[in-house]
PDB file of C-alpha atoms in Angstrom:
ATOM      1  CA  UNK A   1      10.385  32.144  -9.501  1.00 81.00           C
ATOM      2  CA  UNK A   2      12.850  29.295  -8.867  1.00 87.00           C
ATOM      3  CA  UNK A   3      14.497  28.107  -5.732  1.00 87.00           C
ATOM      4  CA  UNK A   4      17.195  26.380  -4.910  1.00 92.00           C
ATOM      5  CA  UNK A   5      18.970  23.683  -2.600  1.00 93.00           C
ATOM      6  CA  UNK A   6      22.207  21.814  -2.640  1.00 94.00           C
ATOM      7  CA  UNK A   7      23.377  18.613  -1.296  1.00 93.00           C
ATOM      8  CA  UNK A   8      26.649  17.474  -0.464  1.00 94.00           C
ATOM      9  CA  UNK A   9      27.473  13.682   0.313  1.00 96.00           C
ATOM     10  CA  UNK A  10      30.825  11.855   1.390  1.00 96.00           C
ATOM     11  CA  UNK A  11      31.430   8.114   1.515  1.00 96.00           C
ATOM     12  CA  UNK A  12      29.269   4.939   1.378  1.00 96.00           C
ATOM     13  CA  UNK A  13      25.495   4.586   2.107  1.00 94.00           C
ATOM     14  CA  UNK A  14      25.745   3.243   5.621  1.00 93.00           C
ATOM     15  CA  UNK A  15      28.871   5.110   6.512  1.00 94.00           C
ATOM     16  CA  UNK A  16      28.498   8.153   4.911  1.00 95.00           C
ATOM     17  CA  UNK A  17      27.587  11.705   5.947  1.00 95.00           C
ATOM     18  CA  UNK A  18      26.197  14.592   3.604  1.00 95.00           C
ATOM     19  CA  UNK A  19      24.681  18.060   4.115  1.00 94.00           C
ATOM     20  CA  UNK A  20      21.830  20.163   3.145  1.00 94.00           C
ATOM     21  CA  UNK A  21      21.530  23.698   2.319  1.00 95.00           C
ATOM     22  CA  UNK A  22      19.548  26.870   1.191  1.00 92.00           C
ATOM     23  CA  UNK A  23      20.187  28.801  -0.959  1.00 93.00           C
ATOM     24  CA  UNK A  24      18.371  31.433   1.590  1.00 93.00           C
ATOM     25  CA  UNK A  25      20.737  30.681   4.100  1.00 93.00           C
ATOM     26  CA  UNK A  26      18.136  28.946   6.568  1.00 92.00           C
ATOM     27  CA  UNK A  27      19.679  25.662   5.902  1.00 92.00           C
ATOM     28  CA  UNK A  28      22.976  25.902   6.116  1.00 94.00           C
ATOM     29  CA  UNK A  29      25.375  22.318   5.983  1.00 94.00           C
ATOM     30  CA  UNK A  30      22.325  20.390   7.964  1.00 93.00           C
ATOM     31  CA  UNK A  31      23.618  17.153   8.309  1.00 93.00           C
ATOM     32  CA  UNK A  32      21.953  14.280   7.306  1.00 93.00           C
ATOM     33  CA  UNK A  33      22.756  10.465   6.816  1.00 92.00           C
ATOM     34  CA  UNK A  34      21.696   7.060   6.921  1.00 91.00           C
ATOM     35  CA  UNK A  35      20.805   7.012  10.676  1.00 89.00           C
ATOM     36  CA  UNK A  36      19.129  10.249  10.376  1.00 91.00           C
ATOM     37  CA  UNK A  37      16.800   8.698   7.406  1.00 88.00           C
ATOM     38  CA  UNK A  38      16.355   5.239   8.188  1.00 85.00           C
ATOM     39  CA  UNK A  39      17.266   5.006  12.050  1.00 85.00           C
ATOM     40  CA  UNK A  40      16.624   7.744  15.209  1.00 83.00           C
ATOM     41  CA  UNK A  41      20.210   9.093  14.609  1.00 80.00           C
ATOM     42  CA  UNK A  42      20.483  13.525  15.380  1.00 85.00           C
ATOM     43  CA  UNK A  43      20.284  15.421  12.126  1.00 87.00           C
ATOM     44  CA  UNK A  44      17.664  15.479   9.285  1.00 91.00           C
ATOM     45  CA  UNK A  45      16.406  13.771   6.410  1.00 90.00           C
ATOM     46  CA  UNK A  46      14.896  14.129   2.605  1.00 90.00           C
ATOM     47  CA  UNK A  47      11.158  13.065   3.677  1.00 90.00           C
ATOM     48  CA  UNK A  48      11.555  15.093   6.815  1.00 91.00           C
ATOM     49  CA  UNK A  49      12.220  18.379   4.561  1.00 93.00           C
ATOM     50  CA  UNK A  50       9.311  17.549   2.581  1.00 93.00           C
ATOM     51  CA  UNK A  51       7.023  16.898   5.501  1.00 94.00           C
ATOM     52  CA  UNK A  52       8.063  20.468   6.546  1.00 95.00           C
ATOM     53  CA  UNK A  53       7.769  22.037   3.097  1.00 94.00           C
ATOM     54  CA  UNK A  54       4.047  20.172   2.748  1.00 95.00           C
ATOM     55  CA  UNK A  55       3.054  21.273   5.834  1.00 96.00           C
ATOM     56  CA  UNK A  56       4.264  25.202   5.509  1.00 96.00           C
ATOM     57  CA  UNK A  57       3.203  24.526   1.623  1.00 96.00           C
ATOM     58  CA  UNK A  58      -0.762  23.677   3.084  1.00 97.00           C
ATOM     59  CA  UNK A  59      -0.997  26.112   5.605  1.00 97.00           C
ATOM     60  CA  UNK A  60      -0.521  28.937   3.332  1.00 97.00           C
ATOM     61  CA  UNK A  61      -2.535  27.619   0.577  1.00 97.00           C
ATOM     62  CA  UNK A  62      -5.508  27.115   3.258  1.00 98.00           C
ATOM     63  CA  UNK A  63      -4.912  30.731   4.543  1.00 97.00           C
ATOM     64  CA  UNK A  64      -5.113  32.130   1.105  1.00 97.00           C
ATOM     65  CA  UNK A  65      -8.089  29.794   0.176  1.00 97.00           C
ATOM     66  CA  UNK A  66     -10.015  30.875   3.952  1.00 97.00           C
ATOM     67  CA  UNK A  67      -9.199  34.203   2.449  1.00 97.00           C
ATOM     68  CA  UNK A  68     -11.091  33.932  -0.774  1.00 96.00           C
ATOM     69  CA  UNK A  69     -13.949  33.210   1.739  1.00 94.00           C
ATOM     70  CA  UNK A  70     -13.743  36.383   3.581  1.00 95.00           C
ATOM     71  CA  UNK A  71     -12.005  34.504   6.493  1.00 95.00           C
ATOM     72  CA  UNK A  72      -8.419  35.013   8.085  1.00 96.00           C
ATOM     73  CA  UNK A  73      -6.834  32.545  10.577  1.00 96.00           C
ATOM     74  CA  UNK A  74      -5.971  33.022  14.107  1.00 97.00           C
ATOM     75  CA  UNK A  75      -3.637  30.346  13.786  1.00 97.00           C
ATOM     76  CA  UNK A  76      -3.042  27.092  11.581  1.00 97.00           C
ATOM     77  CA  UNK A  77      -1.064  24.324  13.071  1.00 97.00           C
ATOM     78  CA  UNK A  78      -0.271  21.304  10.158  1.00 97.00           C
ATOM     79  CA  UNK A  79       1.830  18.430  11.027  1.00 96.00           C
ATOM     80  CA  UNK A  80       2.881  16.340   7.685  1.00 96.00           C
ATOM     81  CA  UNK A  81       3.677  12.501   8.183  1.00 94.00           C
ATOM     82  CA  UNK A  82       5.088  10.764   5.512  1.00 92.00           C
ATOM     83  CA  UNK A  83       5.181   7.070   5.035  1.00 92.00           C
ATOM     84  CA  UNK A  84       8.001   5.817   3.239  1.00 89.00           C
ATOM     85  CA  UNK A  85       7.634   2.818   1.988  1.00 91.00           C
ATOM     86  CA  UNK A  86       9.954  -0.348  -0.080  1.00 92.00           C
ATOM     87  CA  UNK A  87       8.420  -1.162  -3.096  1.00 92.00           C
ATOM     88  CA  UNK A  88       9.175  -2.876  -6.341  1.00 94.00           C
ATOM     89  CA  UNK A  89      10.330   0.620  -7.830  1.00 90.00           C
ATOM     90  CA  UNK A  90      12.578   1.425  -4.572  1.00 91.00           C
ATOM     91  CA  UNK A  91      12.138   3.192  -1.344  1.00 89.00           C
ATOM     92  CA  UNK A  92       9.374   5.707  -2.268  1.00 90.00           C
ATOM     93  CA  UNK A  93       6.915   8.091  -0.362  1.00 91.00           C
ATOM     94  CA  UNK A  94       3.463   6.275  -0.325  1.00 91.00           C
ATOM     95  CA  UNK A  95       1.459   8.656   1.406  1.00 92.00           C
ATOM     96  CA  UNK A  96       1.414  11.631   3.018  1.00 93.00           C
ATOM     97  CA  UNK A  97      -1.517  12.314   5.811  1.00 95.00           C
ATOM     98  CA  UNK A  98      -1.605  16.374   7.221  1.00 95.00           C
ATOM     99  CA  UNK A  99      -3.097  16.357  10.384  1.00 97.00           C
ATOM    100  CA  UNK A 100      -4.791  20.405  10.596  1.00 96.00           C
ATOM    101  CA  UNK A 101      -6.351  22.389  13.121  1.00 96.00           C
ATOM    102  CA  UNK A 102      -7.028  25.742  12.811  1.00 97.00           C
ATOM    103  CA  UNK A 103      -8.074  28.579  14.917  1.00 96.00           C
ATOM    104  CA  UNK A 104     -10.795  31.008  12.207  1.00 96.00           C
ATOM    105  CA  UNK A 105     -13.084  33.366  13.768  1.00 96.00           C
ATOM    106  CA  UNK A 106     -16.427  33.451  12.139  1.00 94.00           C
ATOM    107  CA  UNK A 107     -15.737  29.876   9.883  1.00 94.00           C
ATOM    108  CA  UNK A 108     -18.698  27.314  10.289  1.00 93.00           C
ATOM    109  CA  UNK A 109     -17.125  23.825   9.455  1.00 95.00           C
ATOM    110  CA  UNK A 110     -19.097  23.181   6.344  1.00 95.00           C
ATOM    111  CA  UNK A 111     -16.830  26.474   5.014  1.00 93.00           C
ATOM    112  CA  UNK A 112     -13.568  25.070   6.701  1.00 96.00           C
ATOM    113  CA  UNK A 113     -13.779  21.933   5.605  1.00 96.00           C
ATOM    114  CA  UNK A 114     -14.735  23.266   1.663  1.00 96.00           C
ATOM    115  CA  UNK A 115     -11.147  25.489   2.280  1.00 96.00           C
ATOM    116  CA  UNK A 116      -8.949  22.759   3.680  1.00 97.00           C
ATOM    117  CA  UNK A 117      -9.929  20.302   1.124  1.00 96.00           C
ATOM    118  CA  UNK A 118      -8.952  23.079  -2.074  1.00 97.00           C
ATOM    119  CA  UNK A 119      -6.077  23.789  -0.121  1.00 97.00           C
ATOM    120  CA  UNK A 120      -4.689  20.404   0.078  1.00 95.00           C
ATOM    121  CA  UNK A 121      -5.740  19.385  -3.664  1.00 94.00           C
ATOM    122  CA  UNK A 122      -4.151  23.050  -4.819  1.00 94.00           C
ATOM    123  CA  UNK A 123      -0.714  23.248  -2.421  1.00 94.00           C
ATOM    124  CA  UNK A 124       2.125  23.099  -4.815  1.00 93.00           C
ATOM    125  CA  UNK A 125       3.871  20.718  -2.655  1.00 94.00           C
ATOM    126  CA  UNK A 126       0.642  18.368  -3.147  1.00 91.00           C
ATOM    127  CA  UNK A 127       0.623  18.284  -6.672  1.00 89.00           C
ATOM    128  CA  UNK A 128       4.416  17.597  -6.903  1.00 89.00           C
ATOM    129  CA  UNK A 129       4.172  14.423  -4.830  1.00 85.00           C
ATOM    130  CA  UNK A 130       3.010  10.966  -6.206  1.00 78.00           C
ATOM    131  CA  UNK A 131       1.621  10.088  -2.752  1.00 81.00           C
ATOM    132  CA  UNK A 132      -1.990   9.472  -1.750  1.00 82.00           C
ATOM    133  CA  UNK A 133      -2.268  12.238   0.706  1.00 87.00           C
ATOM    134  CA  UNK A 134      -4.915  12.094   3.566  1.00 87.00           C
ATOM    135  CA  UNK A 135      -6.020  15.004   6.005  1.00 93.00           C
ATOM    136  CA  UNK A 136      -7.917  15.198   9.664  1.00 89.00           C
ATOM    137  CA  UNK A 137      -8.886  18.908   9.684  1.00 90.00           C
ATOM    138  CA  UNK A 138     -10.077  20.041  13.434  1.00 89.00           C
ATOM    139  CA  UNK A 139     -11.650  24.065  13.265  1.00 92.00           C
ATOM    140  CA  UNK A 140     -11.406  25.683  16.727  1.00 88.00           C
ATOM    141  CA  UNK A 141     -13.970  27.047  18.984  1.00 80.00           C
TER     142      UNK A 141
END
């Protein structure tokens, strides 16, 4: 399975604008640009895609791994922060932290916690990133 993306940029670094898009069609010419990366300018960013990717990444890893336990979700709500960071190598993505809460009839926390933690060591997105990635994981009454 392979999926794809494409990037288009025009102009300097600071003055520049470029565009993201899907191969699926979701994203299609989503700008992005300095302001939207290192300001609070309107569009998107690279560690703003992968915070979304992680987070849809996790959720579905923890479903499937709730599901080896005989458990299914309600509902799974991940939010994935990324700190990016300037150091000696460049502007890089230090850490990651997924704040979870999930809604799973019939899970005690002891077998929540067990799932979360193999989903967030087995998410693809996880593995792929060279960040040290933390997690709060809340289970609903």
């Amino acid at each position: 399975m392979k999926r794809s993306a494409s990037a288009v940029w025009r102009g300097g670094l600071k003055d520049g604008k470029g565009s993201i898009s899907t191969d699926s069609g979701v994203l299609s010419n989503a700008q992005y640009s300095f302001g939207t990366r290192f300001e609070d300018g309107i569009g998107t960013n690279p560690e703003e895609l992968i915070g979304a990717a992680h987070a849809g990444c996790f959720s579905m890893a923890l479903s499937a791994q709730l599901g080896n336990a005989g458990l299914t979700a309600e509902s799974i709500k991940t939010k994935a922060a990324d700190t990016l960071e300037k150091i000696d190598a460049g502007f890089t993505i230090t850490a990651v932290h997924l704040a979870v809460t999930a809604k799973v009839p019939g899970a005690d926390p002891a077998a929540f916690a067990t799932a979360a933690d193999a989903a967030k060591a087995g998410c693809p997105v996880s593995r792929v990133l060279n960040a040290a990635i933390t997690m709060d994981a809340k289970l609903e009454a």
